[in-house]
PDB file of C-alpha atoms in Angstrom:
ATOM      1  CA  MET A  23     -16.064   6.865  27.981  1.00 50.00           C
ATOM      2  CA  VAL A  24     -13.326   9.507  28.243  1.00 51.00           C
ATOM      3  CA  VAL A  25     -12.005  10.422  24.699  1.00 57.00           C
ATOM      4  CA  ASP A  26      -8.219  11.641  24.596  1.00 65.00           C
ATOM      5  CA  PRO A  27      -8.731  14.999  22.902  1.00 65.00           C
ATOM      6  CA  THR A  28      -5.272  14.847  21.039  1.00 74.00           C
ATOM      7  CA  LEU A  29      -6.321  11.884  19.135  1.00 82.00           C
ATOM      8  CA  SER A  30      -7.834  11.878  15.677  1.00 81.00           C
ATOM      9  CA  VAL A  31      -8.863   9.260  13.327  1.00 83.00           C
ATOM     10  CA  PHE A  32      -7.070   8.862   9.865  1.00 82.00           C
ATOM     11  CA  SER A  33      -8.124   7.089   7.086  1.00 81.00           C
ATOM     12  CA  LEU A  34      -5.448   5.178   4.976  1.00 83.00           C
ATOM     13  CA  GLU A  35      -6.293   4.477   1.482  1.00 86.00           C
ATOM     14  CA  CYS A  36      -4.028   2.325  -0.740  1.00 87.00           C
ATOM     15  CA  TYR A  37      -4.878   1.325  -4.217  1.00 90.00           C
ATOM     16  CA  VAL A  38      -2.808  -1.231  -6.398  1.00 93.00           C
ATOM     17  CA  ILE A  39      -3.158  -0.407  -9.829  1.00 92.00           C
ATOM     18  CA  GLY A  40      -1.093  -2.822 -11.671  1.00 91.00           C
ATOM     19  CA  ALA A  41       2.391  -4.329 -11.802  1.00 92.00           C
ATOM     20  CA  ILE A  42       4.644  -4.964 -14.766  1.00 92.00           C
ATOM     21  CA  LEU A  43       7.146  -7.892 -14.199  1.00 90.00           C
ATOM     22  CA  ARG A  44      10.912  -7.731 -15.787  1.00 90.00           C
ATOM     23  CA  PRO A  45      11.596 -10.389 -18.038  1.00 86.00           C
ATOM     24  CA  GLY A  46      13.106 -13.575 -15.864  1.00 81.00           C
ATOM     25  CA  VAL A  47      10.630 -13.282 -13.079  1.00 79.00           C
ATOM     26  CA  SER A  48       8.913 -16.529 -12.243  1.00 77.00           C
ATOM     27  CA  LEU A  49       5.587 -17.412 -13.357  1.00 74.00           C
ATOM     28  CA  LEU A  50       3.204 -16.057 -10.272  1.00 80.00           C
ATOM     29  CA  ARG A  51       0.593 -18.509  -9.759  1.00 80.00           C
ATOM     30  CA  ARG A  52      -1.470 -16.560  -7.406  1.00 85.00           C
ATOM     31  CA  PRO A  53       0.027 -12.643  -7.446  1.00 89.00           C
ATOM     32  CA  SER A  54      -0.757 -10.548  -4.491  1.00 92.00           C
ATOM     33  CA  VAL A  55       0.472  -7.233  -3.062  1.00 94.00           C
ATOM     34  CA  ILE A  56       1.155  -6.980   0.867  1.00 94.00           C
ATOM     35  CA  MET A  57       1.318  -3.261   2.346  1.00 91.00           C
ATOM     36  CA  ARG A  58       2.457  -2.595   6.221  1.00 90.00           C
ATOM     37  CA  LEU A  59       2.347   0.596   7.604  1.00 84.00           C
ATOM     38  CA  LEU A  60       3.820   1.556  11.041  1.00 80.00           C
ATOM     39  CA  GLU A  61       2.541  -0.849  13.501  1.00 78.00           C
ATOM     40  CA  PHE A  62      -0.522  -1.654  11.902  1.00 79.00           C
ATOM     41  CA  PRO A  63      -1.479  -5.096  10.669  1.00 83.00           C
ATOM     42  CA  ALA A  64      -0.471  -5.991   7.123  1.00 87.00           C
ATOM     43  CA  VAL A  65      -3.115  -5.746   4.276  1.00 88.00           C
ATOM     44  CA  VAL A  66      -3.241  -8.367   1.628  1.00 90.00           C
ATOM     45  CA  ILE A  67      -4.581  -7.309  -1.875  1.00 91.00           C
ATOM     46  CA  ASP A  68      -4.856 -10.107  -4.036  1.00 88.00           C
ATOM     47  CA  CYS A  69      -4.650 -10.075  -7.838  1.00 86.00           C
ATOM     48  CA  PRO A  70      -8.509 -10.175  -9.154  1.00 81.00           C
ATOM     49  CA  SER A  71      -7.812 -12.007 -12.392  1.00 64.00           C
ATOM     50  CA  LYS A  72      -6.458 -15.440 -11.616  1.00 56.00           C
ATOM     51  CA  ASP A  73      -7.696 -16.891 -14.526  1.00 57.00           C
ATOM     52  CA  ASP A  74      -5.570 -17.725 -17.797  1.00 55.00           C
ATOM     53  CA  VAL A  75      -2.331 -16.852 -15.672  1.00 55.00           C
ATOM     54  CA  ALA A  76      -0.172 -17.502 -18.648  1.00 56.00           C
ATOM     55  CA  ASP A  77      -2.308 -15.136 -20.860  1.00 57.00           C
ATOM     56  CA  ARG A  78      -2.080 -12.420 -18.302  1.00 56.00           C
ATOM     57  CA  LEU A  79       1.649 -12.697 -18.221  1.00 56.00           C
ATOM     58  CA  ALA A  80       2.582 -12.913 -21.781  1.00 61.00           C
ATOM     59  CA  ASP A  81       3.135  -9.257 -21.813  1.00 63.00           C
ATOM     60  CA  ARG A  82       4.500  -9.342 -18.230  1.00 78.00           C
ATOM     61  CA  ASN A  83       1.414  -7.123 -16.917  1.00 84.00           C
ATOM     62  CA  LEU A  84      -0.749  -7.750 -13.865  1.00 86.00           C
ATOM     63  CA  ALA A  85      -4.052  -5.545 -13.220  1.00 86.00           C
ATOM     64  CA  TRP A  86      -5.629  -4.966  -9.793  1.00 88.00           C
ATOM     65  CA  GLY A  87      -7.500  -2.147  -9.735  1.00 87.00           C
ATOM     66  CA  LEU A  88      -8.062  -2.959  -6.248  1.00 90.00           C
ATOM     67  CA  GLY A  89      -7.646  -1.306  -2.782  1.00 90.00           C
ATOM     68  CA  LYS A  90      -8.018  -1.266   1.045  1.00 88.00           C
ATOM     69  CA  ASN A  91      -9.095   1.465   3.460  1.00 86.00           C
ATOM     70  CA  CYS A  92      -7.989   1.440   6.888  1.00 82.00           C
ATOM     71  CA  LEU A  93      -8.972   3.508  10.009  1.00 82.00           C
ATOM     72  CA  PHE A  94      -6.287   4.489  12.685  1.00 81.00           C
ATOM     73  CA  SER A  95      -6.264   7.034  15.468  1.00 81.00           C
ATOM     74  CA  VAL A  96      -3.075   8.771  16.561  1.00 79.00           C
ATOM     75  CA  PRO A  97      -2.243  12.261  18.054  1.00 80.00           C
ATOM     76  CA  GLU A  98      -2.620  14.799  15.031  1.00 74.00           C
ATOM     77  CA  ARG A  99       0.494  16.202  15.977  1.00 76.00           C
ATOM     78  CA  SER A 100       2.553  13.071  15.805  1.00 79.00           C
ATOM     79  CA  LEU A 101       1.113  11.567  12.549  1.00 78.00           C
ATOM     80  CA  SER A 102       4.105  13.649  10.550  1.00 77.00           C
ATOM     81  CA  SER A 103       6.983  12.242  12.561  1.00 80.00           C
ATOM     82  CA  MET A 104       5.549   8.836  12.797  1.00 82.00           C
ATOM     83  CA  LEU A 105       5.548   8.686   9.042  1.00 80.00           C
ATOM     84  CA  SER A 106       8.832  10.522   8.620  1.00 81.00           C
ATOM     85  CA  ARG A 107      10.538   7.817  10.642  1.00 85.00           C
ATOM     86  CA  ALA A 108       9.075   4.651   8.871  1.00 85.00           C
ATOM     87  CA  PRO A 109       7.959   3.953   5.025  1.00 88.00           C
ATOM     88  CA  MET A 110       5.136   1.891   4.183  1.00 89.00           C
ATOM     89  CA  TYR A 111       6.484  -1.768   2.917  1.00 94.00           C
ATOM     90  CA  ILE A 112       5.200  -2.872  -0.320  1.00 95.00           C
ATOM     91  CA  MET A 113       5.995  -6.785  -1.202  1.00 96.00           C
ATOM     92  CA  LEU A 114       4.967  -8.855  -4.195  1.00 95.00           C
ATOM     93  CA  VAL A 115       4.499 -12.253  -3.608  1.00 93.00           C
ATOM     94  CA  ASP A 116       3.024 -15.187  -4.945  1.00 90.00           C
ATOM     95  CA  LEU A 117       0.716 -16.734  -2.130  1.00 87.00           C
ATOM     96  CA  ASP A 118       1.292 -20.271  -3.748  1.00 84.00           C
ATOM     97  CA  ASP A 119       4.665 -21.331  -3.578  1.00 79.00           C
ATOM     98  CA  ASN A 120       6.996 -18.660  -5.093  1.00 74.00           C
ATOM     99  CA  GLY A 121       7.012 -16.708  -2.132  1.00 89.00           C
ATOM    100  CA  LEU A 122       8.549 -13.287  -1.911  1.00 92.00           C
ATOM    101  CA  GLN A 123       9.210 -11.735  -5.547  1.00 92.00           C
ATOM    102  CA  GLY A 124       9.964  -8.051  -4.854  1.00 95.00           C
ATOM    103  CA  THR A 125       9.970  -5.245  -1.917  1.00 97.00           C
ATOM    104  CA  ALA A 126       9.932  -1.436  -1.500  1.00 96.00           C
ATOM    105  CA  ALA A 127       9.963   0.896   1.032  1.00 93.00           C
ATOM    106  CA  VAL A 128       7.522   4.140   0.174  1.00 90.00           C
ATOM    107  CA  ASP A 129       8.290   7.381   1.994  1.00 85.00           C
ATOM    108  CA  LEU A 130       4.907   8.668   3.166  1.00 80.00           C
ATOM    109  CA  SER A 131       6.181  11.541   5.259  1.00 76.00           C
ATOM    110  CA  GLY A 132       4.549  14.165   2.586  1.00 71.00           C
ATOM    111  CA  TYR A 133       1.072  12.507   3.230  1.00 66.00           C
ATOM    112  CA  ALA A 134       0.817  14.015   6.358  1.00 60.00           C
ATOM    113  CA  ASP A 135       1.242  17.666   5.311  1.00 58.00           C
ATOM    114  CA  GLY A 136      -2.061  18.675   5.948  1.00 54.00           C
ATOM    115  CA  PRO A 137      -4.130  15.386   5.564  1.00 49.00           C
ATOM    116  CA  ALA A 138      -6.846  15.696   3.291  1.00 46.00           C
ATOM    117  CA  ILE A 139     -10.213  15.896   4.432  1.00 42.00           C
ATOM    118  CA  VAL A 140     -11.715  12.682   3.643  1.00 45.00           C
ATOM    119  CA  GLY A 141     -13.509  12.617   0.204  1.00 47.00           C
ATOM    120  CA  LYS A 142     -12.041  15.998  -0.996  1.00 49.00           C
ATOM    121  CA  ARG A 143      -8.275  15.833  -2.318  1.00 61.00           C
ATOM    122  CA  GLY A 144      -5.110  14.448  -1.215  1.00 64.00           C
ATOM    123  CA  PHE A 145      -5.148  11.380  -3.582  1.00 74.00           C
ATOM    124  CA  ARG A 146      -1.368  10.392  -5.078  1.00 80.00           C
ATOM    125  CA  ARG A 147      -0.392   8.273  -7.577  1.00 85.00           C
ATOM    126  CA  GLY A 148       3.197   6.746  -8.412  1.00 88.00           C
ATOM    127  CA  ARG A 149       5.456   3.722  -9.874  1.00 93.00           C
ATOM    128  CA  VAL A 150       7.681   2.513  -7.754  1.00 94.00           C
ATOM    129  CA  PRO A 151      10.439  -0.076  -8.316  1.00 97.00           C
ATOM    130  CA  LEU A 152      10.405  -3.595  -6.458  1.00 97.00           C
ATOM    131  CA  VAL A 153      13.478  -5.302  -5.795  1.00 97.00           C
ATOM    132  CA  ASP A 154      14.262  -8.773  -4.548  1.00 94.00           C
ATOM    133  CA  LEU A 155      16.506  -9.710  -1.893  1.00 93.00           C
ATOM    134  CA  MET A 156      19.763  -9.060  -3.810  1.00 94.00           C
ATOM    135  CA  GLY A 157      18.516  -5.657  -4.860  1.00 95.00           C
ATOM    136  CA  ASN A 158      17.968  -6.499  -8.493  1.00 95.00           C
ATOM    137  CA  ARG A 159      14.738  -4.943  -9.998  1.00 96.00           C
ATOM    138  CA  VAL A 160      11.968  -7.172 -10.576  1.00 94.00           C
ATOM    139  CA  ALA A 161       8.860  -5.072 -11.102  1.00 95.00           C
ATOM    140  CA  PHE A 162       7.448  -1.747 -11.085  1.00 96.00           C
ATOM    141  CA  ILE A 163       4.269  -1.273  -9.194  1.00 95.00           C
ATOM    142  CA  ASP A 164       1.605   1.518  -9.851  1.00 94.00           C
ATOM    143  CA  ILE A 165      -0.064   2.457  -6.620  1.00 92.00           C
ATOM    144  CA  GLY A 166      -2.264   5.119  -5.247  1.00 88.00           C
ATOM    145  CA  GLY A 167      -2.903   6.593  -1.964  1.00 85.00           C
ATOM    146  CA  ARG A 168      -4.024   9.152   0.524  1.00 82.00           C
ATOM    147  CA  ILE A 169      -4.107   9.737   4.117  1.00 81.00           C
ATOM    148  CA  GLY A 170      -7.484  11.552   5.032  1.00 77.00           C
ATOM    149  CA  ARG A 171      -8.589  13.203   8.374  1.00 76.00           C
ATOM    150  CA  ALA A 172     -11.669  12.280   9.691  1.00 73.00           C
ATOM    151  CA  GLY A 173     -11.513  14.057  12.932  1.00 64.00           C
ATOM    152  CA  CYS A 174     -11.208  13.520  16.666  1.00 57.00           C
ATOM    153  CA  HIS A 175     -14.910  12.783  16.719  1.00 52.00           C
ATOM    154  CA  LEU A 176     -14.869   9.184  15.496  1.00 50.00           C
ATOM    155  CA  VAL A 177     -12.324   7.990  18.246  1.00 47.00           C
ATOM    156  CA  GLY A 178     -14.729   6.651  20.636  1.00 50.00           C
ATOM    157  CA  HIS A 179     -16.340   4.533  17.871  1.00 46.00           C
TER     158      HIS A 179
END
């Protein structure tokens, strides 16, 4: 198998730490966060504590503490320009019936400035406001993530 020597494998790690809903946001029966980066498939992260939804929402806080990791290969020199042209989209949804609650577009262009060697450094955390379709703030989401470079040796796998 011939491997393009310009390709490199990268690891995108996304973590949802939690969300704080603003007053007036509908009760979410099955809250989930959907993340989408570039042309890669969307990643769904369900809220783990689906029991006692009313108790969990009494203080408007949702706790996830979960994340997902995906591998992708792109030319190393292209990663920075790709991330500067398209943000990572984050959506707070109710998978049962209320649908889309809020969205945000997160700029990851700074993540491509010297991607971390996997497991060494590069983890970033932040609080992002989510807005509904009318532009009203409905929640804040605490997320973390990093892009790690695994190198070109994994491209053929």
